[in-house]
């Protein structure tokens, strides 16, 4: 079931404008969401490729409906108004399946049939145990032996650095940005 | 001036605690009490409430142990070591690299992650299962690491204790039994994880979490990608109830991130960086 779920978005999605090497597509397949309805949170551009200087296919005003079919770094592969393209990830908010256009419904129905998911996107359905409640948390009793287990699997800086070096994780200096004076759109 | 400021807060506290009206300064309006409750610990009172890093670590340890009583660690040492490796590497790029950082995946379907003071970070199996790649894990851990670095939960514990005990008796407590102090800081069970930080603290942890992931060499966009996944879950699903109760809505968090960063992260994507997510059994 997992494999189906992971491959489905690619199967449903129109081919990317620029087919990258297949191995790269496969490497990224696991990070792809199943088709999810989304809305643009501000005016933005639908780009032909996931780069800033790619040609603009369409201008999307704030609150445009999109169907998210793929993610690549800071870009989302979307379908909007029948066009397949890329928008900046931070310009889109997703939402549960609900009042959305026929394209979204079509994709979601297909996803639901193929994967058995309840159409809620990417959080896998589980059975039995459910969420944590404040009451459970308040009545929690310490498990001191769990602290020992936590200690046992601790990792020291040298081990973490070795992992980083082996996986192309290079340290980069980057300051924290200040808090925005105000969000561009006031909360509803 | 100093004396006046010192006196105002206890007066407001007294009101909160419904101490007889004679003790309450007439100037302490309901508004000022609300202000006090919403503030972080006032600067003037911080020296009086000084906690050592040891206090902080012991409080975090106790809170984590209580949480583990409800949601035990997933019994998979490979998974736990993996999450510790990624988490440690990110924390090493923070302003508090020397805390005894400990990370864990806990066995709950709830979609959530928790930060306890002193460097204890726990992520639920439910959230881990929804991650698509290591950059997304880095974003989630970065957010929690930022809470620890900024001492958000420690401040919340300290403020609660201040409201509960008042300044004088808290000062006395600080001079006395540290173990009792830590116990009182932690409160009942794992209740600290059911409480809501002010939303400014959450937005800050989001911004810093993205930066911490990027400093560690990951794409910074893992965290907003996870927020989008959470936004796509029906909020009546009880696996996200606690998250919505304790955090601003994900679409508002995304809006805040966009307002803070704009296009400022262009060029920081690193699609090839990082390892593979350790699979859940």
XYZ file of C-alpha atoms in Angstrom:
469
model
C 0.000 0.000 0.000
C 2.824 2.335 0.831
C 4.393 1.924 -2.581
C 1.106 2.672 -4.318
C 0.623 5.746 -2.212
C 4.052 7.053 -3.058
C 3.876 6.395 -6.758
C 0.358 7.609 -7.275
C 1.057 11.346 -7.336
C 3.585 10.848 -10.076
C 1.236 8.614 -12.020
C -1.563 11.156 -11.833
C 0.482 14.259 -12.349
C 1.079 15.508 -15.851
C 4.740 15.079 -16.756
C 6.958 17.910 -15.568
C 7.755 20.357 -18.339
C 11.376 19.359 -18.094
C 11.937 15.712 -17.465
C 14.904 15.463 -15.135
C 17.058 12.363 -14.837
C 14.911 9.458 -13.751
C 17.051 8.611 -10.762
C 16.463 12.081 -9.384
C 12.722 11.721 -9.841
C 12.839 8.414 -8.021
C 14.905 9.854 -5.201
C 12.305 12.552 -4.777
C 9.243 10.371 -5.188
C 9.051 9.639 -1.507
C 8.802 13.306 -0.620
C 5.907 13.887 -2.978
C 2.499 14.488 -1.450
C -0.595 12.814 -2.749
C -2.702 15.354 -4.672
C -3.827 17.963 -2.192
C -6.033 21.005 -2.668
C -4.323 24.296 -1.976
C -4.916 28.033 -2.143
C -2.491 30.799 -2.998
C -2.055 33.102 -0.011
C -0.926 36.075 -2.128
C -0.490 37.117 -5.751
C 2.067 34.826 -7.293
C 3.321 33.410 -10.581
C 2.912 29.975 -12.090
C 6.381 29.145 -13.400
C 7.351 26.658 -16.092
C 10.163 25.263 -13.932
C 11.012 25.412 -10.205
C 13.469 28.283 -10.542
C 13.056 32.033 -10.124
C 14.010 32.972 -13.683
C 11.830 30.370 -15.432
C 9.173 31.659 -17.848
C 5.880 32.674 -16.219
C 2.938 30.601 -17.454
C 0.238 32.541 -15.618
C -0.303 35.073 -12.892
C -2.286 33.663 -10.027
C -4.102 36.153 -7.816
C -4.360 35.537 -4.068
C -6.867 32.821 -3.136
C -6.491 30.961 -6.431
C -7.298 27.268 -6.173
C -4.430 24.938 -7.028
C -3.908 21.197 -6.823
C -0.551 20.341 -5.257
C 0.959 17.293 -6.949
C 4.664 17.566 -6.178
C 7.259 19.344 -4.055
C 10.814 20.178 -4.975
C 12.641 22.164 -2.316
C 11.025 25.567 -2.022
C 8.666 24.965 -4.956
C 5.392 23.143 -5.337
C 4.350 21.461 -8.552
C 0.708 22.412 -9.030
C -2.134 22.270 -11.497
C -4.142 25.466 -11.729
C -6.757 26.339 -14.323
C -5.700 23.318 -16.348
C -2.065 24.472 -16.425
C 0.765 22.482 -14.885
C 3.550 24.557 -13.363
C 5.436 25.584 -10.225
C 4.710 28.124 -7.494
C 6.726 29.156 -4.472
C 5.970 26.884 -1.543
C 5.555 29.796 0.848
C 2.828 31.291 -1.362
C 0.491 28.341 -0.937
C -1.540 26.957 1.905
C -3.148 23.546 1.640
C -6.499 22.591 3.080
C -8.520 19.476 3.707
C -10.630 18.132 0.896
C -13.841 20.098 0.902
C -15.265 22.943 -1.108
C -12.911 22.638 -4.034
C -13.110 22.446 -7.795
C -13.819 19.357 -9.872
C -10.178 18.772 -10.744
C -9.247 18.506 -7.111
C -12.167 16.247 -6.384
C -11.237 14.044 -9.287
C -7.653 13.702 -8.116
C -8.652 13.136 -4.539
C -11.215 10.521 -5.426
C -8.632 8.675 -7.440
C -6.186 8.900 -4.556
C -8.772 7.629 -2.131
C -9.735 4.672 -4.285
C -6.154 3.689 -4.948
C -4.708 4.110 -1.473
C -7.574 3.617 0.923
C -6.757 6.927 2.555
C -9.579 8.985 3.884
C -8.651 11.768 1.505
C -6.899 13.742 4.218
C -3.677 14.137 2.291
C -0.432 12.884 3.654
C -0.948 11.865 7.218
C -1.374 8.121 7.023
C -4.487 6.571 8.482
C -3.829 4.464 11.535
C -6.089 2.270 13.572
C -6.654 1.974 17.303
C -4.816 4.588 19.340
C -5.631 8.166 18.587
C -4.496 11.616 19.618
C -3.119 12.755 22.956
C -5.473 14.649 25.249
C -4.644 17.301 27.854
C -6.183 14.997 30.490
C -3.805 12.193 29.541
C -0.860 14.563 29.735
C -1.838 15.957 33.132
C -2.228 12.503 34.626
C 1.050 11.238 33.157
C 3.276 9.260 35.524
C 7.023 9.378 35.007
C 8.735 6.428 33.407
C 12.296 6.713 34.775
C 13.498 3.704 32.804
C 12.552 5.538 29.596
C 15.109 8.210 30.508
C 17.785 5.518 30.561
C 16.680 4.441 27.094
C 16.861 8.057 25.949
C 20.430 8.257 27.304
C 21.411 5.019 25.604
C 20.652 6.308 22.123
C 22.163 9.765 22.638
C 24.590 10.863 19.935
C 27.725 12.888 20.617
C 28.841 15.812 18.415
C 31.662 13.830 16.783
C 29.218 11.155 15.558
C 26.804 13.785 14.273
C 29.609 15.559 12.418
C 30.709 12.301 10.811
C 27.154 11.687 9.604
C 26.941 15.212 8.193
C 30.227 14.819 6.344
C 29.061 11.531 4.831
C 25.789 13.053 3.629
C 26.893 16.350 2.062
C 25.569 18.435 4.926
C 27.776 21.525 4.932
C 27.427 24.077 7.695
C 26.292 27.482 6.403
C 26.204 30.765 8.300
C 22.710 32.246 8.270
C 21.257 34.836 10.659
C 17.715 34.668 12.002
C 15.349 37.089 10.293
C 13.467 39.569 12.467
C 9.760 39.053 13.095
C 7.738 40.488 10.238
C 6.084 43.791 11.088
C 2.830 42.256 9.978
C 1.768 39.287 7.959
C 0.865 40.334 4.437
C -2.690 39.137 4.895
C -4.381 39.676 8.213
C -5.753 36.430 9.656
C -9.390 35.947 8.827
C 11.409 53.739 40.564
C 12.887 50.336 41.094
C 10.883 49.908 44.250
C 7.670 50.923 42.526
C 8.132 48.393 39.754
C 9.001 45.745 42.233
C 5.772 46.300 44.109
C 3.382 46.492 41.209
C 3.788 42.933 40.046
C 3.067 41.286 43.421
C -0.021 43.450 43.686
C -1.274 42.209 40.368
C -0.363 38.675 41.351
C -2.367 38.984 44.484
C -5.378 39.887 42.422
C -4.919 36.851 40.251
C -4.723 34.670 43.308
C -7.847 36.247 44.788
C -6.025 37.359 47.899
C -8.218 39.637 50.065
C -8.987 42.896 48.340
C -7.206 45.005 50.980
C -3.872 43.737 49.684
C -4.597 44.715 46.128
C -3.251 48.018 44.906
C -6.173 50.045 43.600
C -4.239 50.772 40.427
C -4.165 47.121 39.404
C -6.931 46.986 36.842
C -8.165 43.883 35.109
C -6.332 45.088 32.030
C -2.966 45.223 33.766
C -3.477 41.736 35.130
C -4.213 40.521 31.645
C -1.072 42.280 30.452
C 0.928 40.565 33.134
C -0.429 37.164 32.210
C 0.419 37.667 28.574
C 3.914 39.010 29.120
C 6.954 36.885 29.427
C 8.569 37.163 32.844
C 9.157 40.882 33.418
C 12.760 41.922 33.089
C 12.877 43.408 36.600
C 11.924 40.090 38.157
C 14.320 37.896 36.228
C 17.232 38.199 38.639
C 14.913 37.160 41.460
C 13.892 34.082 39.484
C 17.311 33.074 38.295
C 17.470 29.430 37.397
C 20.677 27.619 36.640
C 21.205 25.533 33.503
C 21.208 22.540 35.859
C 17.713 23.471 37.076
C 16.633 23.828 33.473
C 18.013 20.443 32.468
C 16.473 18.695 35.459
C 13.096 20.284 34.790
C 13.272 19.177 31.163
C 14.298 15.695 32.175
C 11.367 15.402 34.561
C 8.875 16.741 32.001
C 10.227 14.365 29.355
C 10.040 11.402 31.737
C 6.406 12.227 32.436
C 5.582 12.466 28.734
C 7.303 9.132 28.157
C 4.946 7.687 30.754
C 2.046 8.352 28.351
C 3.835 7.943 25.055
C 6.774 5.544 25.423
C 9.775 5.577 23.108
C 9.296 3.524 19.943
C 11.268 0.328 20.553
C 13.744 0.707 17.714
C 17.239 1.794 18.729
C 18.265 2.315 15.113
C 15.446 4.805 14.618
C 16.193 6.574 17.906
C 19.888 6.849 17.151
C 19.087 8.188 13.689
C 16.831 10.948 15.035
C 19.481 11.794 17.636
C 22.118 12.080 14.926
C 20.104 14.484 12.771
C 18.897 16.439 15.817
C 22.352 16.745 17.352
C 23.848 18.019 14.113
C 21.175 20.723 13.849
C 21.469 21.680 17.535
C 25.240 22.057 17.130
C 24.531 24.982 14.800
C 22.337 26.694 17.381
C 23.319 29.182 20.078
C 23.261 26.427 22.718
C 25.338 23.618 21.201
C 26.550 22.355 24.574
C 23.256 21.310 26.138
C 22.915 17.536 26.609
C 20.613 17.242 23.572
C 18.389 14.151 23.562
C 15.898 13.256 20.859
C 13.290 10.538 20.643
C 10.357 9.179 18.626
C 7.422 8.383 20.905
C 4.715 5.850 20.223
C 1.577 7.872 19.608
C -0.624 8.409 16.566
C -0.956 12.054 17.612
C 0.693 14.368 15.067
C 2.982 16.441 17.239
C 6.447 17.211 18.543
C 7.500 18.458 21.956
C 10.395 20.445 23.371
C 11.276 20.304 27.053
C 13.813 22.646 28.664
C 17.455 21.668 28.652
C 17.496 19.946 25.254
C 14.856 17.202 25.330
C 12.988 16.891 22.029
C 10.343 14.255 21.335
C 8.459 13.683 18.081
C 5.452 11.391 17.758
C 5.326 8.388 15.485
C 2.261 10.001 13.866
C 4.251 13.044 12.793
C 7.326 11.032 11.834
C 5.192 8.802 9.592
C 4.015 11.829 7.628
C 7.540 13.034 6.840
C 8.689 12.723 3.242
C 12.418 13.275 3.591
C 15.206 14.184 6.006
C 14.849 17.921 5.317
C 11.307 17.721 6.691
C 12.595 15.979 9.814
C 15.254 18.692 10.077
C 12.561 21.374 9.897
C 10.479 19.796 12.656
C 13.506 19.253 14.916
C 14.731 22.777 14.119
C 11.432 24.223 15.356
C 11.687 22.286 18.640
C 15.386 23.094 19.082
C 14.495 26.781 18.670
C 11.992 26.501 21.548
C 14.752 25.107 23.769
C 17.320 27.688 22.681
C 14.878 30.517 23.404
C 13.800 28.896 26.706
C 10.133 29.280 25.747
C 8.806 26.484 27.931
C 11.131 27.299 30.812
C 9.754 30.842 30.768
C 6.223 29.488 30.773
C 7.007 27.226 33.751
C 8.668 30.094 35.592
C 5.793 32.464 34.940
C 3.260 29.906 36.152
C 5.220 29.363 39.339
C 5.515 33.084 39.881
C 1.768 33.474 39.565
C 1.178 30.550 41.839
C 3.617 31.391 44.613
C 4.182 35.118 44.428
C 7.618 36.689 44.383
C 8.570 36.453 48.057
C 7.878 32.788 48.591
C 9.419 31.944 45.234
C 12.578 33.763 46.263
C 12.606 31.763 49.476
C 12.135 28.584 47.473
C 15.070 29.507 45.249
C 17.306 29.779 48.295
C 16.189 26.412 49.563
C 15.557 22.971 48.157
C 16.342 22.910 44.433
C 14.698 19.545 43.912
C 11.428 20.843 45.245
C 11.818 23.884 43.026
C 12.286 21.715 39.935
C 9.256 19.623 40.898
C 7.145 22.721 41.202
C 8.433 24.084 37.903
C 7.386 20.941 36.061
C 3.915 20.920 37.601
C 1.502 18.038 37.213
C 2.479 15.199 34.914
C 3.253 16.333 31.392
C 0.815 19.251 31.523
C 3.454 21.627 30.182
C 2.954 20.007 26.751
C -0.780 20.718 26.801
C -0.217 24.417 27.304
C -0.122 27.071 24.659
C 2.875 29.376 24.292
C 2.115 32.881 23.119
C 1.854 32.762 19.352
C 4.830 35.061 18.886
C 6.979 32.306 20.386
C 5.596 29.767 17.898
C 6.185 32.058 14.923
C 9.713 32.684 16.183
C 10.378 28.943 16.524
C 9.158 28.496 12.923
C 11.526 31.166 11.591
C 14.450 29.912 13.642
C 13.643 26.295 12.795
C 13.957 27.007 9.079
C 17.224 28.846 9.649
C 18.639 26.077 11.879
C 17.834 23.450 9.215
C 19.512 25.604 6.563
C 22.573 26.195 8.786
C 22.889 22.423 9.092
C 23.026 22.132 5.299
C 19.423 21.100 4.630
C 16.875 22.750 2.401
C 15.111 25.251 4.673
C 11.713 24.352 3.224
C 11.126 21.112 5.111
C 9.243 22.801 7.945
C 6.721 24.698 5.765
C 6.204 21.513 3.736
C 5.223 19.719 6.943
C 2.934 22.613 7.916
C 1.187 22.201 4.574
C 0.658 18.517 5.223
C -0.830 19.312 8.609
C -3.104 21.935 7.030
C -4.425 19.245 4.683
C -5.648 17.132 7.601
C -9.227 17.769 8.633
C -8.904 19.650 11.909
C -11.656 17.599 13.514
C -9.320 14.572 13.235
C -8.341 13.971 16.860
C -4.732 13.278 15.920
C -4.303 17.024 15.315
C -6.553 18.283 18.121
C -3.714 18.843 20.586
C -1.599 20.525 17.928
C -4.377 22.979 17.051
C -5.027 23.555 20.728
C -1.420 24.464 21.418
C -0.355 26.162 18.176
C -1.617 28.827 15.754
C -3.286 27.384 12.631
C -0.762 26.108 10.058
C -1.939 28.448 7.297
C -1.296 31.425 9.570
C 2.148 30.028 10.385
C 2.881 29.706 6.660
C 1.739 33.287 6.100
C 4.050 34.506 8.859
C 6.992 32.611 7.356
C 6.339 34.126 3.955
C 6.145 37.599 5.487
C 9.437 37.034 7.334
C 11.494 35.460 4.551
C 9.945 36.549 1.235
C 12.418 35.428 -1.398
C 15.278 35.593 1.103
C 15.926 31.856 1.045
C 16.332 31.576 -2.730
C 19.470 29.667 -3.553
C 19.565 27.762 -0.249
C 17.842 24.643 -1.591
C 20.041 21.566 -1.360
C 18.074 18.690 -2.920
C 21.005 16.249 -2.661
C 21.948 17.031 0.935
C 21.139 14.684 3.781
C 20.569 10.983 4.212
C 17.491 8.811 3.953
C 14.763 8.817 6.567
C 15.087 5.782 8.798
C 11.986 3.696 8.010
C 9.391 3.000 10.668
C 8.966 -0.696 11.355
